[in-house]
Coordinates of N, CA, C and O in Angstrom, one line a residue:
M1 N -52.5 49.9 202.2 CA -51.5 49.0 202.7 C -52.0 48.3 204.1 O -52.2 49.0 205.2
I2 N -51.7 46.5 204.1 CA -52.3 46.2 204.9 C -50.7 45.7 205.4 O -49.8 45.4 204.8
D3 N -50.4 45.2 207.1 CA -49.1 44.6 207.5 C -49.2 42.9 207.4 O -49.9 42.7 208.5
I4 N -48.8 41.9 206.6 CA -49.2 41.2 206.9 C -48.6 40.3 207.5 O -49.4 39.5 208.1
D5 N -47.5 40.7 207.7 CA -47.0 39.9 209.5 C -47.7 40.4 210.7 O -47.6 39.1 211.4
K6 N -48.6 41.4 211.0 CA -48.6 41.9 212.3 C -50.3 41.2 211.8 O -50.6 40.8 213.3
I7 N -51.0 40.8 211.2 CA -52.3 40.2 210.8 C -52.0 38.9 211.3 O -52.7 38.1 212.1
H8 N -50.8 38.7 210.6 CA -50.7 36.9 211.4 C -50.3 36.6 212.6 O -50.9 35.8 213.5
K9 N -49.8 37.3 213.2 CA -49.5 37.6 214.7 C -50.8 37.7 215.8 O -51.2 36.9 216.1
V10 N -51.3 38.3 214.8 CA -52.7 39.2 215.5 C -53.6 37.8 215.4 O -54.4 36.7 216.3
L11 N -53.7 37.0 214.4 CA -54.7 35.4 213.8 C -54.2 34.5 214.7 O -54.9 33.4 214.6
A12 N -53.0 34.6 215.6 CA -52.1 33.2 216.1 C -53.3 33.0 217.1 O -52.8 32.1 218.3
N13 N -53.9 33.9 217.9 CA -54.6 33.8 219.0 C -55.7 33.1 218.6 O -56.9 34.1 217.8
P14 N -56.7 32.1 219.0 CA -57.7 31.3 218.9 C -58.6 32.0 219.4 O -59.7 32.5 219.0
V15 N -58.1 32.8 220.4 CA -59.5 34.0 220.8 C -60.2 34.8 220.0 O -61.1 35.0 219.4
R16 N -58.8 35.3 219.6 CA -59.3 36.6 218.0 C -59.5 35.9 217.1 O -60.3 36.5 216.0
R17 N -59.7 35.0 216.9 CA -60.1 34.2 215.5 C -61.1 33.3 216.1 O -62.2 33.9 215.0
D18 N -62.1 33.5 217.1 CA -63.1 33.0 217.4 C -63.9 34.6 217.1 O -65.2 34.0 216.6
I19 N -63.7 35.2 217.7 CA -64.2 36.9 217.9 C -64.8 37.1 216.3 O -65.5 37.5 216.1
L20 N -63.8 37.2 215.3 CA -63.3 37.2 214.0 C -65.0 36.0 213.3 O -66.0 36.8 212.4
R21 N -64.2 35.0 213.9 CA -65.5 33.8 213.1 C -66.8 34.1 213.7 O -68.1 34.2 212.7
W22 N -67.2 34.9 214.9 CA -68.8 35.0 215.5 C -69.0 36.2 214.5 O -70.2 36.0 213.9
L23 N -68.1 37.2 214.7 CA -69.0 38.5 213.6 C -68.7 38.4 211.9 O -69.8 39.3 211.4
K24 N -68.2 37.2 211.4 CA -68.7 37.1 210.1 C -70.2 36.6 210.2 O -71.0 37.1 208.5
D25 N -71.2 36.3 210.9 CA -72.8 36.0 211.1 C -72.7 36.4 212.3 O -73.4 35.0 212.6
P26 N -73.1 37.5 212.3 CA -73.7 38.2 213.8 C -75.2 37.5 214.6 O -75.5 37.2 215.3
A27 N -76.1 37.5 213.6 CA -77.2 37.2 213.7 C -77.5 35.1 213.9 O -78.4 35.3 214.9
V28 N -76.8 34.9 213.4 CA -76.8 33.2 214.2 C -75.9 33.2 215.6 O -75.7 32.3 216.5
N29 N -75.1 33.9 215.5 CA -74.1 33.4 216.6 C -74.2 34.6 217.8 O -73.8 34.3 219.0
F30 N -74.4 36.0 217.6 CA -75.7 36.4 218.4 C -77.0 36.8 218.4 O -77.7 37.9 218.1
P31 N -77.7 36.2 218.8 CA -79.1 36.3 218.2 C -79.9 36.8 219.5 O -81.0 37.2 219.0
D32 N -79.3 37.1 220.5 CA -80.2 37.6 221.3 C -80.0 39.4 221.3 O -80.5 39.7 222.3
S33 N -79.3 39.9 220.6 CA -79.0 40.8 220.3 C -79.9 41.7 220.3 O -81.3 41.9 219.4
R34 N -80.4 42.7 221.2 CA -81.7 43.7 220.7 C -81.4 44.6 219.9 O -82.5 45.5 219.8
F35 N -80.5 44.7 219.0 CA -79.7 45.6 218.2 C -79.7 45.2 216.8 O -80.0 43.8 216.7
P36 N -80.1 45.9 215.7 CA -80.3 45.3 214.5 C -78.3 44.7 214.0 O -77.7 45.4 214.3
H37 N -78.4 43.6 213.8 CA -77.3 43.3 213.6 C -76.2 43.9 212.2 O -74.8 44.4 212.0
A38 N -77.1 44.9 211.7 CA -76.6 45.4 210.6 C -75.4 46.7 211.0 O -74.6 47.4 210.2
E39 N -76.1 47.1 212.5 CA -74.8 48.0 213.3 C -73.3 47.3 213.7 O -72.7 47.6 213.8
G40 N -73.6 46.2 213.8 CA -72.6 45.6 214.0 C -73.0 44.7 215.7 O -74.1 44.6 215.4
V41 N -72.2 44.1 216.2 CA -72.6 43.7 217.6 C -71.9 44.8 218.7 O -70.3 45.2 218.0
P42 N -72.8 44.9 219.9 CA -72.3 45.4 220.9 C -71.5 44.8 221.7 O -71.4 43.4 221.6
I43 N -70.5 45.6 221.9 CA -69.3 44.9 222.6 C -70.0 44.1 223.9 O -69.3 43.2 224.1
G44 N -70.3 44.8 224.6 CA -70.8 43.8 225.8 C -71.7 42.2 225.3 O -71.5 41.2 226.5
A45 N -71.8 41.9 223.9 CA -72.2 40.9 223.6 C -71.1 39.9 223.8 O -71.6 38.6 223.7
I46 N -69.8 40.6 223.2 CA -69.0 39.9 222.9 C -68.1 39.4 224.3 O -67.6 38.0 224.8
H47 N -68.2 40.4 225.1 CA -67.6 40.2 226.3 C -68.7 38.9 227.2 O -67.9 38.2 228.1
A48 N -69.7 38.9 226.8 CA -70.8 37.8 227.4 C -71.0 36.5 226.8 O -70.8 35.8 227.7
R49 N -70.4 36.4 225.4 CA -69.8 35.4 225.2 C -68.5 34.1 225.9 O -68.6 33.5 225.3
I50 N -67.8 35.4 225.8 CA -66.4 34.7 226.1 C -66.1 34.6 227.4 O -66.3 35.5 228.1
N51 N -65.7 33.6 228.4 CA -65.4 33.6 229.7 C -64.4 34.0 229.6 O -63.5 32.8 230.6
L52 N -63.9 35.4 229.6 CA -62.8 36.1 229.9 C -62.9 37.0 230.9 O -64.3 37.8 230.8
A53 N -62.1 37.7 231.6 CA -62.3 39.5 232.1 C -62.7 40.0 231.3 O -62.0 40.5 229.9
Q54 N -63.2 40.9 231.5 CA -63.7 42.3 230.3 C -62.4 42.7 230.0 O -62.3 43.1 228.9
S55 N -61.3 42.6 230.8 CA -60.2 43.9 230.2 C -59.6 42.7 229.3 O -59.0 43.1 228.7
T56 N -59.9 41.5 229.4 CA -59.3 40.9 228.7 C -59.7 40.8 226.8 O -58.9 41.2 226.2
V57 N -60.9 40.8 227.1 CA -62.1 41.2 225.8 C -61.8 42.3 225.3 O -61.2 42.3 223.7
S58 N -61.6 43.1 226.0 CA -61.2 44.5 225.6 C -60.0 44.8 225.1 O -59.6 45.1 223.7
A59 N -58.9 44.2 225.4 CA -57.9 43.9 225.1 C -57.7 43.1 223.8 O -57.1 43.6 222.9
H60 N -58.5 42.1 223.6 CA -58.1 41.3 222.7 C -58.9 42.0 221.0 O -58.7 42.5 220.0
L61 N -60.2 43.1 221.5 CA -61.1 43.9 220.4 C -60.0 44.7 219.7 O -59.9 45.3 219.0
A62 N -58.8 45.6 220.9 CA -58.2 46.7 220.7 C -57.0 45.9 219.5 O -56.7 47.1 218.7
T63 N -56.8 44.9 219.6 CA -55.6 44.3 219.0 C -56.3 44.2 217.5 O -55.6 44.4 216.1
L64 N -57.2 43.4 217.5 CA -57.9 42.8 216.3 C -58.4 44.5 215.5 O -58.0 44.9 214.5
M65 N -58.3 45.7 216.5 CA -58.9 47.2 215.6 C -57.4 47.4 215.3 O -57.1 48.1 214.2
R66 N -56.3 47.9 216.1 CA -54.7 48.2 215.5 C -54.8 47.4 214.4 O -53.7 47.7 213.5
A67 N -55.2 46.0 214.0 CA -54.8 45.1 213.0 C -55.3 45.4 211.9 O -55.3 45.4 210.7
G68 N -56.5 46.5 211.7 CA -57.5 47.0 210.7 C -58.5 46.0 210.3 O -59.4 45.7 209.8
L69 N -58.8 44.7 211.4 CA -59.5 43.6 211.0 C -61.2 43.9 211.6 O -62.2 43.0 211.5
L70 N -61.3 44.8 212.6 CA -62.0 45.3 213.4 C -62.8 46.7 213.0 O -62.1 47.4 212.8
R71 N -64.1 47.2 212.8 CA -64.5 48.5 212.9 C -65.3 48.4 214.1 O -66.0 47.6 214.8
M72 N -65.2 49.9 214.6 CA -66.1 50.3 215.8 C -67.0 51.3 215.2 O -66.1 52.3 214.7
H73 N -67.7 51.7 215.9 CA -68.1 52.6 216.0 C -69.6 53.1 217.0 O -70.4 52.1 217.8
R74 N -69.9 54.5 217.9 CA -70.5 54.6 218.6 C -71.8 55.1 218.3 O -72.2 55.8 217.3
V75 N -73.2 54.6 219.3 CA -74.4 54.9 218.6 C -74.3 55.1 220.2 O -75.2 54.5 221.1
G76 N -75.1 56.5 220.4 CA -75.1 56.9 222.1 C -74.3 56.3 222.8 O -73.4 56.7 222.7
Q77 N -74.6 55.5 224.3 CA -74.0 55.1 224.7 C -73.4 53.3 224.2 O -72.5 53.1 225.1
W78 N -73.8 53.2 223.4 CA -73.3 51.9 222.4 C -72.1 51.8 221.7 O -71.9 52.6 221.0
V79 N -71.4 50.7 221.9 CA -69.9 50.5 221.2 C -70.2 49.3 220.3 O -70.5 48.3 221.2
F80 N -70.3 49.5 219.0 CA -70.4 48.4 218.1 C -69.4 48.1 217.6 O -68.4 49.1 216.7
V81 N -69.3 46.6 217.0 CA -68.0 45.9 216.4 C -68.6 45.2 215.2 O -69.5 44.6 215.2
S82 N -68.0 45.5 214.1 CA -67.8 44.7 213.1 C -66.5 44.3 212.1 O -65.6 45.3 212.6
R83 N -66.8 43.4 211.6 CA -65.6 43.0 210.7 C -65.0 44.3 209.4 O -66.2 44.3 209.3
N84 N -64.0 44.5 209.6 CA -63.2 45.1 208.3 C -63.0 44.0 207.1 O -61.8 43.6 207.4
E85 N -64.3 44.0 206.1 CA -64.3 43.0 205.2 C -63.4 43.6 204.6 O -62.7 42.7 203.4
Q86 N -62.8 44.8 203.9 CA -61.8 45.2 203.4 C -60.4 44.5 203.5 O -59.7 44.4 202.3
T87 N -60.2 44.7 204.6 CA -59.2 44.4 205.0 C -58.8 43.0 205.1 O -57.7 42.8 204.9
I88 N -59.8 42.3 205.7 CA -59.8 40.8 205.5 C -59.6 40.3 204.4 O -58.9 39.3 204.0
G89 N -60.1 40.9 202.8 CA -60.1 40.2 201.7 C -58.9 40.6 201.0 O -58.1 40.2 200.5
L90 N -58.3 41.9 201.9 CA -57.0 42.3 201.2 C -56.0 41.3 201.5 O -54.7 40.9 201.0
F91 N -55.9 40.7 203.5 CA -54.7 40.1 203.4 C -55.2 38.7 203.1 O -53.9 38.1 202.7
I92 N -56.3 38.1 202.8 CA -56.6 36.9 202.2 C -55.9 36.9 200.6 O -54.7 35.8 199.9
A93 N -55.8 37.8 199.9 CA -55.4 38.0 198.7 C -54.1 37.8 198.8 O -53.6 37.4 198.1
A94 N -53.1 39.1 199.7 CA -51.8 38.9 199.9 C -51.2 37.5 200.1 O -50.4 37.1 199.9
L95 N -52.2 36.8 201.3 CA -51.8 35.7 201.8 C -51.6 34.6 200.4 O -50.4 34.0 200.8
T96 N -52.4 34.5 199.2 CA -52.7 33.8 198.4 C -51.7 34.4 197.3 O -50.9 33.1 196.9
E97 N -51.4 35.3 197.1 CA -50.2 35.6 196.1 C -48.9 35.4 196.7 O -48.3 34.4 196.2
D98 N -48.7 35.3 198.0 CA -47.4 34.7 198.6 C -47.2 33.8 198.8 O -46.2 33.0 198.0
M99 N -48.2 32.7 199.1 CA -48.2 31.3 198.8 C -48.1 31.0 197.0 O -47.1 29.7 197.0
T100 N -48.7 31.4 197.0 CA -48.8 31.1 195.0 C -47.0 31.7 194.2 O -46.7 30.3 193.7
Q101 N -46.9 32.5 194.8 CA -45.2 32.9 194.3 C -44.4 31.8 195.2 O -43.3 31.5 194.7
E102 N -44.6 31.5 196.8 CA -43.4 30.6 197.0 C -43.8 28.9 196.2 O -42.9 28.6 195.9
D103 N -45.0 28.5 195.7 CA -45.0 27.5 195.2 C -44.5 27.6 193.5 O -43.7 26.4 193.2
L104 N -44.6 28.8 193.1 CA -43.5 29.2 191.7 C -42.0 28.6 191.9 O -41.5 28.4 191.1
A105 N -41.7 29.3 192.7 CA -40.2 29.1 193.1 C -40.1 27.9 193.8 O -38.8 27.6 193.0
A106 N -41.0 27.7 194.2 CA -40.6 25.9 194.7 C -40.5 24.7 193.2 O -39.7 23.9 193.3
A107 N -40.8 25.3 192.3 CA -41.3 24.4 191.4 C -40.2 24.5 190.6 O -40.1 23.5 189.5
R108 N -39.2 25.3 190.6 CA -38.5 25.4 189.9 C -37.5 25.1 189.6 O -36.9 24.6 190.5

């Protein structure tokens, strides 16, 4: 079960939306990565792309993780992140259903 309100709050921040957008196509958005994109993107690559303090970027990543929008896994010394497409799909479906119900109620 997903918390739609929590995800709305998380997505209200443009930096978090940028991170999710970049991770949708990591080969295009992180072309210099020396790792296969199937692993996800190393956290350091995300830090390098954003002109913010490392602690700020880490806080954004942690917020996305808590909302279930990102997955993290460790390979040796590296930590990789990728989008959690299942949660994103559930959120989109719930949002679509919620908006459809509101439209139906307004039409009555």
